[in-house]
Coordinates of C-alpha atoms in Angstrom, one line a residue:
M1 CA 41.5 14.5 -46.4
S2 CA 42.8 10.9 -45.1
S3 CA 41.2 7.6 -45.1
D4 CA 40.4 5.6 -42.3
S5 CA 43.8 3.6 -42.7
G6 CA 45.6 6.8 -42.2
L7 CA 46.8 6.8 -45.9
P8 CA 46.1 9.8 -48.2
A9 CA 43.2 9.4 -50.4
E10 CA 43.6 8.7 -54.2
P11 CA 42.3 11.8 -55.7
A12 CA 39.4 11.7 -58.1
R13 CA 40.3 11.3 -62.0
T14 CA 39.2 14.5 -63.9
P15 CA 39.3 13.9 -67.7
A16 CA 41.3 16.5 -69.9
P17 CA 38.3 18.6 -71.4
D18 CA 39.5 18.0 -75.0
E19 CA 39.4 14.3 -73.9
P20 CA 36.8 12.3 -75.9
E21 CA 34.0 10.8 -73.7
G22 CA 34.4 7.5 -75.3
S23 CA 38.1 7.6 -74.4
R24 CA 37.5 7.1 -70.5
A25 CA 38.6 3.8 -69.2
A26 CA 35.7 1.6 -68.8
P27 CA 35.2 0.2 -65.1
D28 CA 36.1 -2.4 -63.7
A29 CA 33.7 -5.5 -64.1
S30 CA 33.9 -6.8 -60.6
A31 CA 33.2 -3.2 -59.6
S32 CA 29.7 -3.4 -61.3
A33 CA 28.9 -6.4 -59.1
C34 CA 29.7 -4.8 -56.0
S35 CA 29.6 -6.7 -52.9
P36 CA 30.7 -4.6 -49.8
S37 CA 33.3 -5.9 -47.4
P38 CA 32.8 -6.9 -43.7
L39 CA 33.8 -3.3 -42.6
Q40 CA 31.3 -1.9 -45.5
E41 CA 28.4 -4.2 -43.8
I42 CA 29.1 -2.7 -40.6
G43 CA 29.3 0.6 -41.6
A44 CA 26.0 0.3 -43.4
S45 CA 24.1 0.1 -40.0
I46 CA 26.2 3.3 -38.8
P47 CA 23.9 5.7 -40.4
A48 CA 20.7 4.2 -38.8
A49 CA 22.4 4.1 -35.1
I50 CA 24.5 7.9 -35.2
P51 CA 22.6 10.3 -37.8
N52 CA 24.0 12.9 -39.4
V53 CA 27.5 11.7 -39.7
G54 CA 29.6 13.6 -42.4
K55 CA 30.6 17.2 -43.3
T56 CA 27.2 18.1 -44.9
G57 CA 25.4 16.9 -42.2
E58 CA 23.8 14.2 -44.2
A59 CA 24.1 10.7 -43.5
P60 CA 26.5 8.9 -45.9
S61 CA 25.0 5.9 -48.0
P62 CA 27.5 3.0 -48.7
V63 CA 28.0 3.0 -52.4
C64 CA 29.9 0.6 -54.6
P65 CA 33.3 2.1 -55.5
G66 CA 33.4 3.5 -59.2
T67 CA 29.4 3.4 -60.0
G68 CA 28.0 5.1 -57.3
A69 CA 25.4 2.2 -57.2
I70 CA 23.6 1.2 -53.8
P71 CA 24.4 -2.6 -53.7
R72 CA 21.6 -5.1 -53.5
R73 CA 22.4 -6.3 -50.0
C74 CA 22.4 -2.6 -48.7
G75 CA 19.0 -1.6 -50.8
P76 CA 15.7 -0.4 -49.1
R77 CA 14.5 -3.7 -49.0
F78 CA 17.3 -5.0 -46.7
Q79 CA 17.1 -2.0 -44.7
S80 CA 13.2 -2.5 -44.1
W81 CA 14.0 -6.3 -42.9
Q82 CA 16.6 -4.8 -40.5
R83 CA 13.9 -2.7 -38.9
V84 CA 11.7 -5.5 -38.9
I85 CA 14.1 -7.7 -37.1
V86 CA 15.1 -4.9 -34.6
T87 CA 11.4 -4.3 -34.0
G88 CA 11.0 -7.8 -33.1
L89 CA 13.7 -8.2 -31.1
L90 CA 12.9 -4.9 -29.0
L91 CA 9.5 -6.4 -28.6
A92 CA 10.3 -9.6 -27.3
G93 CA 12.6 -7.8 -24.9
L94 CA 9.7 -5.8 -23.6
G95 CA 7.8 -8.9 -23.6
V96 CA 10.1 -11.1 -21.3
G97 CA 10.6 -8.0 -19.1
G98 CA 6.9 -7.3 -18.8
W99 CA 5.9 -11.1 -18.0
A100 CA 8.9 -11.0 -15.3
V101 CA 7.5 -7.8 -13.7
W102 CA 4.0 -9.0 -13.8
D103 CA 4.8 -12.4 -12.3
E104 CA 6.7 -10.6 -9.7
W105 CA 4.0 -8.5 -8.8
R106 CA 1.8 -11.6 -8.6
F107 CA 4.0 -13.6 -6.6
R108 CA 4.2 -10.6 -3.9
A109 CA 0.3 -9.8 -4.2
T110 CA -0.3 -13.8 -3.6
L111 CA 2.4 -13.9 -0.9
S112 CA 0.6 -10.5 0.9
R113 CA -2.7 -12.2 0.6
A114 CA -1.6 -15.4 2.5
R115 CA -0.1 -13.5 5.1
L116 CA -3.1 -11.5 5.7
E117 CA -5.3 -14.2 5.9
A118 CA -3.0 -15.8 8.3
E119 CA -3.2 -12.8 10.5
R120 CA -6.9 -13.0 10.5
G121 CA -6.9 -16.7 11.4
H122 CA -7.9 -17.7 8.0
T123 CA -5.9 -21.0 7.7
Q124 CA -7.3 -22.7 5.0
A125 CA -7.4 -19.3 2.7
A126 CA -3.9 -18.8 3.7
I127 CA -2.8 -22.4 2.8
R128 CA -4.7 -22.0 -0.7
A129 CA -2.6 -18.5 -1.4
L130 CA 0.7 -20.0 0.1
E131 CA 0.4 -23.3 -2.3
W132 CA 0.6 -21.0 -5.4
C133 CA 3.6 -19.5 -3.7
I134 CA 5.6 -22.5 -3.0
Q135 CA 5.1 -23.9 -6.5
R136 CA 6.8 -21.0 -7.9
R137 CA 9.5 -19.9 -5.1
P138 CA 9.6 -22.9 -2.5
E139 CA 12.9 -21.7 -1.1
Q140 CA 12.1 -17.9 -0.5
R141 CA 12.5 -16.8 2.9
E142 CA 8.7 -15.6 4.0
V143 CA 7.4 -18.4 1.9
I144 CA 9.2 -20.9 4.2
L145 CA 8.6 -18.9 7.4
L146 CA 4.9 -18.1 6.8
S147 CA 4.7 -22.2 5.9
A148 CA 6.3 -22.9 9.4
Q149 CA 3.8 -20.5 11.0
I150 CA 0.5 -21.8 9.5
A151 CA 1.8 -25.4 10.3
R152 CA 2.3 -24.7 13.8
R153 CA -1.4 -22.8 14.0
S154 CA -2.7 -26.1 12.5
G155 CA -1.4 -28.3 15.3
H156 CA 1.5 -29.6 12.6
L157 CA 4.3 -29.1 15.0
E158 CA 6.9 -31.6 13.4
S159 CA 6.0 -30.0 9.7
A160 CA 6.6 -26.6 11.5
E161 CA 9.8 -27.6 12.7
N162 CA 11.2 -29.2 9.7
L163 CA 10.2 -25.9 7.5
L164 CA 12.4 -24.0 10.5
D165 CA 15.3 -26.5 9.7
Q166 CA 15.0 -25.6 6.2
Y167 CA 15.0 -22.0 6.7
W168 CA 18.1 -22.5 8.9
Q169 CA 20.1 -24.4 6.7
L170 CA 19.4 -21.6 3.7
Y171 CA 19.6 -18.6 5.9
G172 CA 21.3 -19.3 8.8
D173 CA 20.3 -17.9 12.4
E174 CA 18.1 -14.7 11.4
E175 CA 16.1 -12.8 13.8
P176 CA 12.8 -14.0 12.4
L177 CA 13.9 -17.9 12.7
V178 CA 14.8 -16.9 16.3
L179 CA 11.3 -15.7 16.8
E180 CA 9.4 -18.8 15.2
R181 CA 11.3 -21.4 17.1
L182 CA 10.4 -19.7 20.4
L183 CA 6.7 -19.7 19.4
L184 CA 7.1 -23.1 18.4
Q185 CA 8.4 -24.3 21.6
A186 CA 5.5 -22.3 23.4
A187 CA 3.0 -24.0 21.2
R188 CA 4.5 -27.5 22.1
G189 CA 3.5 -26.8 25.5
D190 CA 6.8 -25.7 26.9
V191 CA 5.6 -22.4 28.2
D192 CA 7.7 -22.0 31.3
A193 CA 11.1 -22.6 29.3
V194 CA 10.6 -19.4 26.9
A195 CA 8.3 -17.3 29.0
A196 CA 10.9 -14.9 30.2
R197 CA 12.2 -14.2 27.0
L198 CA 9.0 -13.9 25.1
R199 CA 7.7 -11.5 27.8
E200 CA 10.9 -9.3 27.2
R201 CA 10.1 -9.5 23.2
M202 CA 6.5 -8.3 23.8
Q203 CA 7.7 -5.4 26.0
R204 CA 10.6 -4.3 23.3
N205 CA 8.4 -4.8 20.3
T206 CA 4.6 -4.7 20.6
A207 CA 4.2 -5.5 16.7
E208 CA 5.1 -8.9 18.3
R209 CA 2.7 -9.0 20.8
R210 CA 0.0 -10.8 19.3
L211 CA 1.9 -13.2 17.7
I212 CA 3.5 -14.2 21.2
Q213 CA 0.2 -14.2 22.9
E214 CA -1.3 -16.7 19.9
A215 CA 1.2 -19.3 20.8
W216 CA 1.5 -18.8 24.6
I217 CA -2.0 -19.6 25.0
S218 CA -2.0 -22.5 22.4
G219 CA 0.6 -24.2 24.7
L220 CA -1.3 -23.7 27.4
L221 CA -4.3 -25.3 25.9
A222 CA -1.8 -28.1 25.0
R223 CA -0.8 -28.8 28.5
F224 CA -4.6 -28.4 29.7
R225 CA -3.7 -25.1 31.9
W226 CA -7.3 -23.8 31.7
G227 CA -6.8 -21.4 34.5
E228 CA -3.7 -19.8 32.9
A229 CA -5.3 -19.4 29.7
G230 CA -8.6 -18.0 30.7
Q231 CA -6.7 -15.4 32.3
F232 CA -4.8 -14.6 29.5
L233 CA -7.9 -14.9 27.1
T234 CA -9.8 -12.6 29.5
Q235 CA -7.3 -9.7 29.4
W236 CA -6.7 -9.9 25.7
L237 CA -10.6 -9.9 25.1
A238 CA -10.5 -6.7 27.3
D239 CA -7.9 -5.2 25.2
S240 CA -9.4 -6.1 21.9
P241 CA -12.8 -7.3 22.1
E242 CA -13.4 -8.6 18.6
D243 CA -9.8 -9.9 18.1
P244 CA -10.6 -13.3 16.3
W245 CA -7.6 -15.3 17.5
A246 CA -8.7 -14.4 21.1
L247 CA -12.4 -15.4 20.4
Y248 CA -11.0 -18.7 18.5
L249 CA -9.0 -19.6 21.2
F250 CA -11.6 -18.7 24.2
G251 CA -14.0 -21.2 22.0
R252 CA -11.4 -23.8 21.9
L253 CA -10.7 -23.5 26.0
Q254 CA -14.4 -23.8 26.2
E255 CA -14.8 -27.1 24.4
Q256 CA -11.7 -28.4 26.5
R257 CA -13.8 -27.6 29.6
D258 CA -16.9 -29.4 27.8
D259 CA -19.0 -26.1 28.0
V260 CA -20.3 -26.9 24.6
E261 CA -22.6 -23.8 24.7
G262 CA -20.1 -21.5 26.0
A263 CA -17.9 -22.6 23.1
K264 CA -20.9 -22.2 20.5
E265 CA -21.3 -18.3 21.8
Y266 CA -17.9 -17.7 21.0
Y267 CA -18.0 -19.0 17.7
R268 CA -20.8 -17.4 16.7
R269 CA -19.6 -14.0 17.9
L270 CA -16.5 -15.0 15.9
V271 CA -18.6 -15.9 12.5
E272 CA -20.9 -12.8 12.9
S273 CA -18.1 -10.6 13.0
D274 CA -15.6 -12.4 10.6
P275 CA -18.1 -14.4 8.3
E276 CA -14.8 -15.8 6.3
H277 CA -13.6 -17.3 9.3
D278 CA -13.9 -21.1 7.9
E279 CA -12.3 -22.8 11.1
A280 CA -14.7 -21.1 13.8
R281 CA -17.8 -21.6 11.4
Q282 CA -16.8 -25.6 11.3
R283 CA -16.3 -25.9 14.8
L284 CA -19.7 -24.0 15.4
A285 CA -21.4 -26.7 12.8
Q286 CA -19.8 -29.4 14.4
L287 CA -21.1 -28.7 17.7
L288 CA -24.3 -28.0 16.3
V289 CA -24.6 -31.6 14.8
Q290 CA -23.3 -33.1 17.7
T291 CA -26.0 -31.3 20.0
R292 CA -28.4 -32.5 17.1
H293 CA -29.5 -28.8 15.8
G294 CA -29.4 -29.9 12.2
E295 CA -31.3 -27.0 10.9
E296 CA -29.1 -24.4 12.4
A297 CA -26.0 -26.3 11.3
E298 CA -27.3 -26.9 7.5
P299 CA -26.4 -23.2 6.1
H300 CA -22.8 -22.9 8.0
V301 CA -22.0 -26.6 6.3
R302 CA -23.4 -25.5 3.1
F303 CA -21.5 -22.1 2.9
L304 CA -18.3 -24.2 3.8
L305 CA -18.9 -26.6 1.0
T306 CA -19.1 -23.6 -1.4
R307 CA -16.2 -21.6 -0.1
L308 CA -13.8 -24.4 0.2
N309 CA -13.0 -25.7 -3.1
P310 CA -12.4 -28.6 -2.9
P311 CA -13.9 -28.9 0.6
P312 CA -11.8 -31.3 2.9
R313 CA -13.0 -34.7 4.1
E314 CA -13.9 -33.6 7.6
V315 CA -16.3 -30.9 5.8
Q316 CA -18.1 -33.5 3.5
V317 CA -18.5 -36.0 6.5
L318 CA -20.1 -33.1 8.5
W319 CA -22.5 -32.2 5.4
A320 CA -23.6 -35.8 5.4
R321 CA -24.1 -36.0 9.2
T322 CA -26.3 -32.8 8.8
L323 CA -28.2 -34.3 6.0
V324 CA -28.9 -37.3 8.3
L325 CA -30.3 -34.9 11.2
L326 CA -32.4 -33.6 8.6
G327 CA -33.7 -37.3 7.2
R328 CA -32.1 -36.9 3.9
L329 CA -30.6 -40.3 4.0
D330 CA -30.2 -40.6 -0.1
E331 CA -28.2 -37.5 -0.1
A332 CA -26.2 -38.5 3.0
Q333 CA -25.3 -41.8 1.3
A334 CA -24.2 -40.3 -1.9
A335 CA -22.0 -37.7 0.1
L336 CA -20.1 -40.6 2.4
D337 CA -19.9 -42.9 -1.3
A338 CA -18.0 -39.9 -2.8
V339 CA -15.7 -39.4 0.2
L340 CA -15.1 -43.1 0.3
S341 CA -13.9 -43.4 -3.0
E342 CA -11.2 -41.1 -2.5
H343 CA -10.6 -41.9 1.2
P344 CA -11.6 -45.8 1.7
H345 CA -9.9 -46.1 5.2
Y346 CA -11.3 -42.9 6.6
P347 CA -12.9 -43.9 10.2
A348 CA -15.5 -41.1 10.5
A349 CA -17.0 -41.6 6.8
L350 CA -16.9 -45.2 7.4
A351 CA -18.6 -44.6 10.9
E352 CA -21.3 -42.6 9.3
R353 CA -21.8 -44.6 6.4
G354 CA -22.6 -47.7 8.8
K355 CA -25.1 -45.3 10.6
V356 CA -27.0 -44.5 7.4
A357 CA -27.0 -48.2 6.3
L358 CA -28.6 -49.1 9.5
F359 CA -31.3 -46.5 9.2
Q360 CA -32.0 -47.8 5.5
E361 CA -32.5 -51.3 7.3
Q362 CA -29.3 -53.0 5.7
P363 CA -27.9 -54.3 9.0
G364 CA -25.2 -56.5 6.6
E365 CA -24.1 -53.3 5.2
A366 CA -23.7 -51.5 8.7
L367 CA -21.8 -54.3 10.2
R368 CA -19.3 -54.2 7.3
Y369 CA -18.6 -50.5 7.8
L370 CA -18.6 -50.1 11.4
A371 CA -16.0 -53.0 11.7
E372 CA -13.8 -51.3 9.1
A373 CA -14.2 -48.0 11.3
V374 CA -13.3 -49.8 14.6
H375 CA -10.4 -51.1 13.0
Y376 CA -9.0 -47.8 11.7
D377 CA -9.9 -46.4 14.9
P378 CA -10.0 -48.6 18.0
G379 CA -10.7 -45.8 20.4
D380 CA -13.7 -44.1 19.6
L381 CA -16.3 -44.9 21.8
A382 CA -19.3 -44.0 20.0
I383 CA -18.2 -46.0 17.2
R384 CA -17.7 -49.3 19.3
H385 CA -21.1 -48.6 20.8
Q386 CA -22.7 -48.5 17.5
Y387 CA -20.7 -51.7 16.4
A388 CA -21.6 -53.5 19.5
M389 CA -25.7 -52.6 19.2
V390 CA -25.4 -54.2 15.5
L391 CA -23.7 -57.3 16.6
S392 CA -26.4 -58.1 19.2
Q393 CA -29.1 -57.4 16.7
Q394 CA -27.3 -59.7 14.5
G395 CA -27.4 -62.5 17.0
R396 CA -23.4 -62.1 17.6
E397 CA -23.5 -62.0 21.3
E398 CA -20.2 -63.2 22.2
E399 CA -18.7 -60.6 20.1
A400 CA -20.9 -58.0 21.1
A401 CA -20.0 -58.9 25.0
Q402 CA -16.3 -58.6 23.8
Q403 CA -17.0 -55.1 22.7
R404 CA -19.0 -54.0 25.9
K405 CA -16.0 -55.1 27.8
L406 CA -13.6 -53.1 25.6
I407 CA -15.9 -50.1 26.0
A408 CA -15.9 -50.5 29.9
Q409 CA -12.2 -50.2 29.6
L410 CA -12.2 -47.0 27.6
E411 CA -14.8 -45.5 29.4
A412 CA -13.0 -46.4 32.4
D413 CA -9.7 -44.5 31.1
G414 CA -11.7 -41.7 29.8
E415 CA -12.6 -40.9 33.4
R416 CA -9.1 -41.2 34.8
I417 CA -7.8 -38.9 32.0
K418 CA -10.5 -36.6 32.7
A419 CA -9.8 -36.9 36.7
L420 CA -5.5 -36.4 35.9
I421 CA -6.5 -33.3 33.4
E422 CA -9.1 -31.5 36.1
G423 CA -7.3 -32.6 39.0
P424 CA -3.4 -33.3 39.4
L425 CA -2.4 -31.9 36.0
Q426 CA -4.1 -28.1 36.9
R427 CA -1.8 -28.2 40.3
E428 CA 1.5 -29.9 38.7
P429 CA 1.7 -29.0 35.0
N430 CA 5.0 -30.0 35.0
N431 CA 4.8 -33.4 36.4
A432 CA 6.3 -36.1 34.1
A433 CA 4.6 -38.5 35.9
I434 CA 1.3 -37.4 35.0
H435 CA 2.3 -36.6 31.2
H436 CA 3.5 -40.3 31.1
E437 CA 0.1 -41.6 32.5
I438 CA -1.8 -39.8 30.1
G439 CA 0.0 -40.9 27.3
M440 CA -0.3 -44.6 28.4
I441 CA -3.7 -44.2 28.6
A442 CA -4.1 -42.6 25.0
L443 CA -1.8 -45.5 23.5
R444 CA -4.1 -48.2 25.1
A445 CA -6.9 -46.5 23.4
G446 CA -5.0 -46.6 20.1
Q447 CA -4.5 -43.0 19.8
I448 CA -0.8 -42.9 18.7
T449 CA -0.4 -39.6 17.7
E450 CA -1.9 -38.2 21.0
A451 CA 0.1 -40.7 23.1
L452 CA 3.4 -39.8 21.5
R453 CA 2.8 -35.9 22.2
W454 CA 2.4 -36.9 26.0
F455 CA 5.2 -39.1 25.9
H456 CA 7.4 -36.5 24.5
S457 CA 6.0 -33.7 26.7
A458 CA 7.1 -36.0 29.5
L459 CA 10.5 -36.0 28.4
R460 CA 11.0 -32.1 27.8
I461 CA 9.9 -32.0 31.3
D462 CA 12.2 -34.4 32.4
P463 CA 14.7 -35.8 29.8
Q464 CA 15.6 -38.8 32.3
H465 CA 12.3 -40.0 32.9
A466 CA 13.0 -43.8 32.6
P467 CA 9.7 -45.1 32.2
T468 CA 8.8 -42.9 29.1
H469 CA 11.9 -43.9 27.5
R470 CA 11.0 -47.7 27.8
V471 CA 7.9 -47.3 26.6
L472 CA 9.3 -45.3 23.5
M473 CA 12.2 -47.9 23.0
V474 CA 9.1 -50.6 22.9
Y475 CA 6.8 -48.6 20.4
Y476 CA 9.8 -47.9 18.1
E477 CA 11.2 -51.6 18.3
E478 CA 7.2 -52.6 17.3
S479 CA 6.8 -50.0 14.9
G480 CA 10.4 -50.8 12.7
Q481 CA 12.4 -47.8 13.8
P482 CA 15.5 -49.5 15.2
A483 CA 17.5 -46.4 15.5
L484 CA 14.9 -44.7 17.8
A485 CA 14.4 -47.5 19.8
A486 CA 18.0 -48.1 20.3
R487 CA 18.5 -44.4 21.3
H488 CA 15.6 -44.7 23.8
R489 CA 16.9 -48.1 25.0
A490 CA 20.5 -46.4 25.7
L491 CA 18.8 -43.3 27.6
A492 CA 17.1 -45.4 29.9
R493 CA 20.1 -47.7 30.9
D494 CA 21.8 -44.6 31.5
T495 CA 19.0 -43.4 33.8
D496 CA 18.7 -46.4 35.7
R497 CA 22.4 -46.6 35.9
Q498 CA 22.6 -42.9 37.2
K499 CA 19.8 -43.7 39.9
T500 CA 21.4 -46.8 41.0
E501 CA 24.5 -44.7 41.7
D502 CA 23.1 -41.9 43.3
S503 CA 21.2 -44.2 45.8
S504 CA 24.5 -46.2 46.8
K505 CA 25.6 -42.7 47.8
I506 CA 23.2 -42.3 50.3
Q507 CA 23.4 -45.6 51.8
P508 CA 24.5 -45.2 55.7
P509 CA 27.6 -47.3 56.3
P510 CA 27.6 -50.6 57.7

């Protein structure tokens, strides 16, 4: 038999039969304190991994040469610790792997729930589920895309566009991004620009039909194109009578038309078929409070307070308004003070707090709250009416007269907007001049976000609309955004120059 080194093994020494036992050579002292070599240490672990090695079928045990003794480091205690360490490592590996599997399952389940809530129109519930996913994987494809979709449906169109830009930077122009960009453009009101492509997609892929219909109708409502929106919604409900998005959008259409009772009916119908549709329930409660039906509104608002945790400030103020209608002024005051402790400049809470102070015969407090509300929301007619009344009650007639003058201007502007929307805008939805005029009225009322929306829609219709470029130039200069101001200044100048050149070409020769 050969050794591992390839050299012949040294034969075992056999004593002569007549050799005295005591004459045998004593073993080397170093061998009795045998310490295995590194190779022996490696070999000691082989039987555990490869059993039944050897001619006899038994796993050999490492022994010290000469004595046959098991070395101390290779004894049963050491092997026991080996087993403990290996078992611990295996359990740790299983634990890490199990955690990874469980975390992946939880992420997928939560994302699936967010997607389902979004499909049902449960925006708040979808946001709550999606926030958990964003914390763990903010750059995951579906997370970014669903975030953009929910932002679009919530009316936060700039946020939606930023999210789609992020998706493009990470993953390029993939098919889901192409569709969502088309839907965003439609939701902005540019329906005509994408109508042909969206119709083609609806015919080619019926699974996208509902998504496209929702964005398309939202865009029509953004442009106040009521006739077309009504036709789409009537057909949608004929095909799917209980579709939550169709019912919700029909309610929004009726609100725009000032048909409060009609809007209530659509929202009631939706809440009855889907009690967890928070947006429909909130809008129904707002209309009930607006029409002074506090008793009917109370259970709806209480449901929202319980379900939305924490409830948004709009719902908290709605609860306070409901309590005022029910005569529970102390509770209303406590609710409003809680909102103002977190949102001290929230106009709706300030105005309602002033109203409560007025009912509690605290005119000084009422005046203070209402003055702040007017400062932060100068275009709200109801707040200004309350403010003017309290000023008059306090004997500050000159200031009250000034407020009444502003109220008259706001009322005239409101009538003009209503006339534009119900008349010229219905006939000419793509007339940039009409969009510009509505934007100017909103700007005068201090409704900056609404004004900018109309100005940008005017430029999407006519990118060379010089009056809109000029007003945006002034706005961005005054708001400390010189780069945007310079851009609109240059565009206005180029447009004016082009118009001058065009007019000179058609002048008759002298």
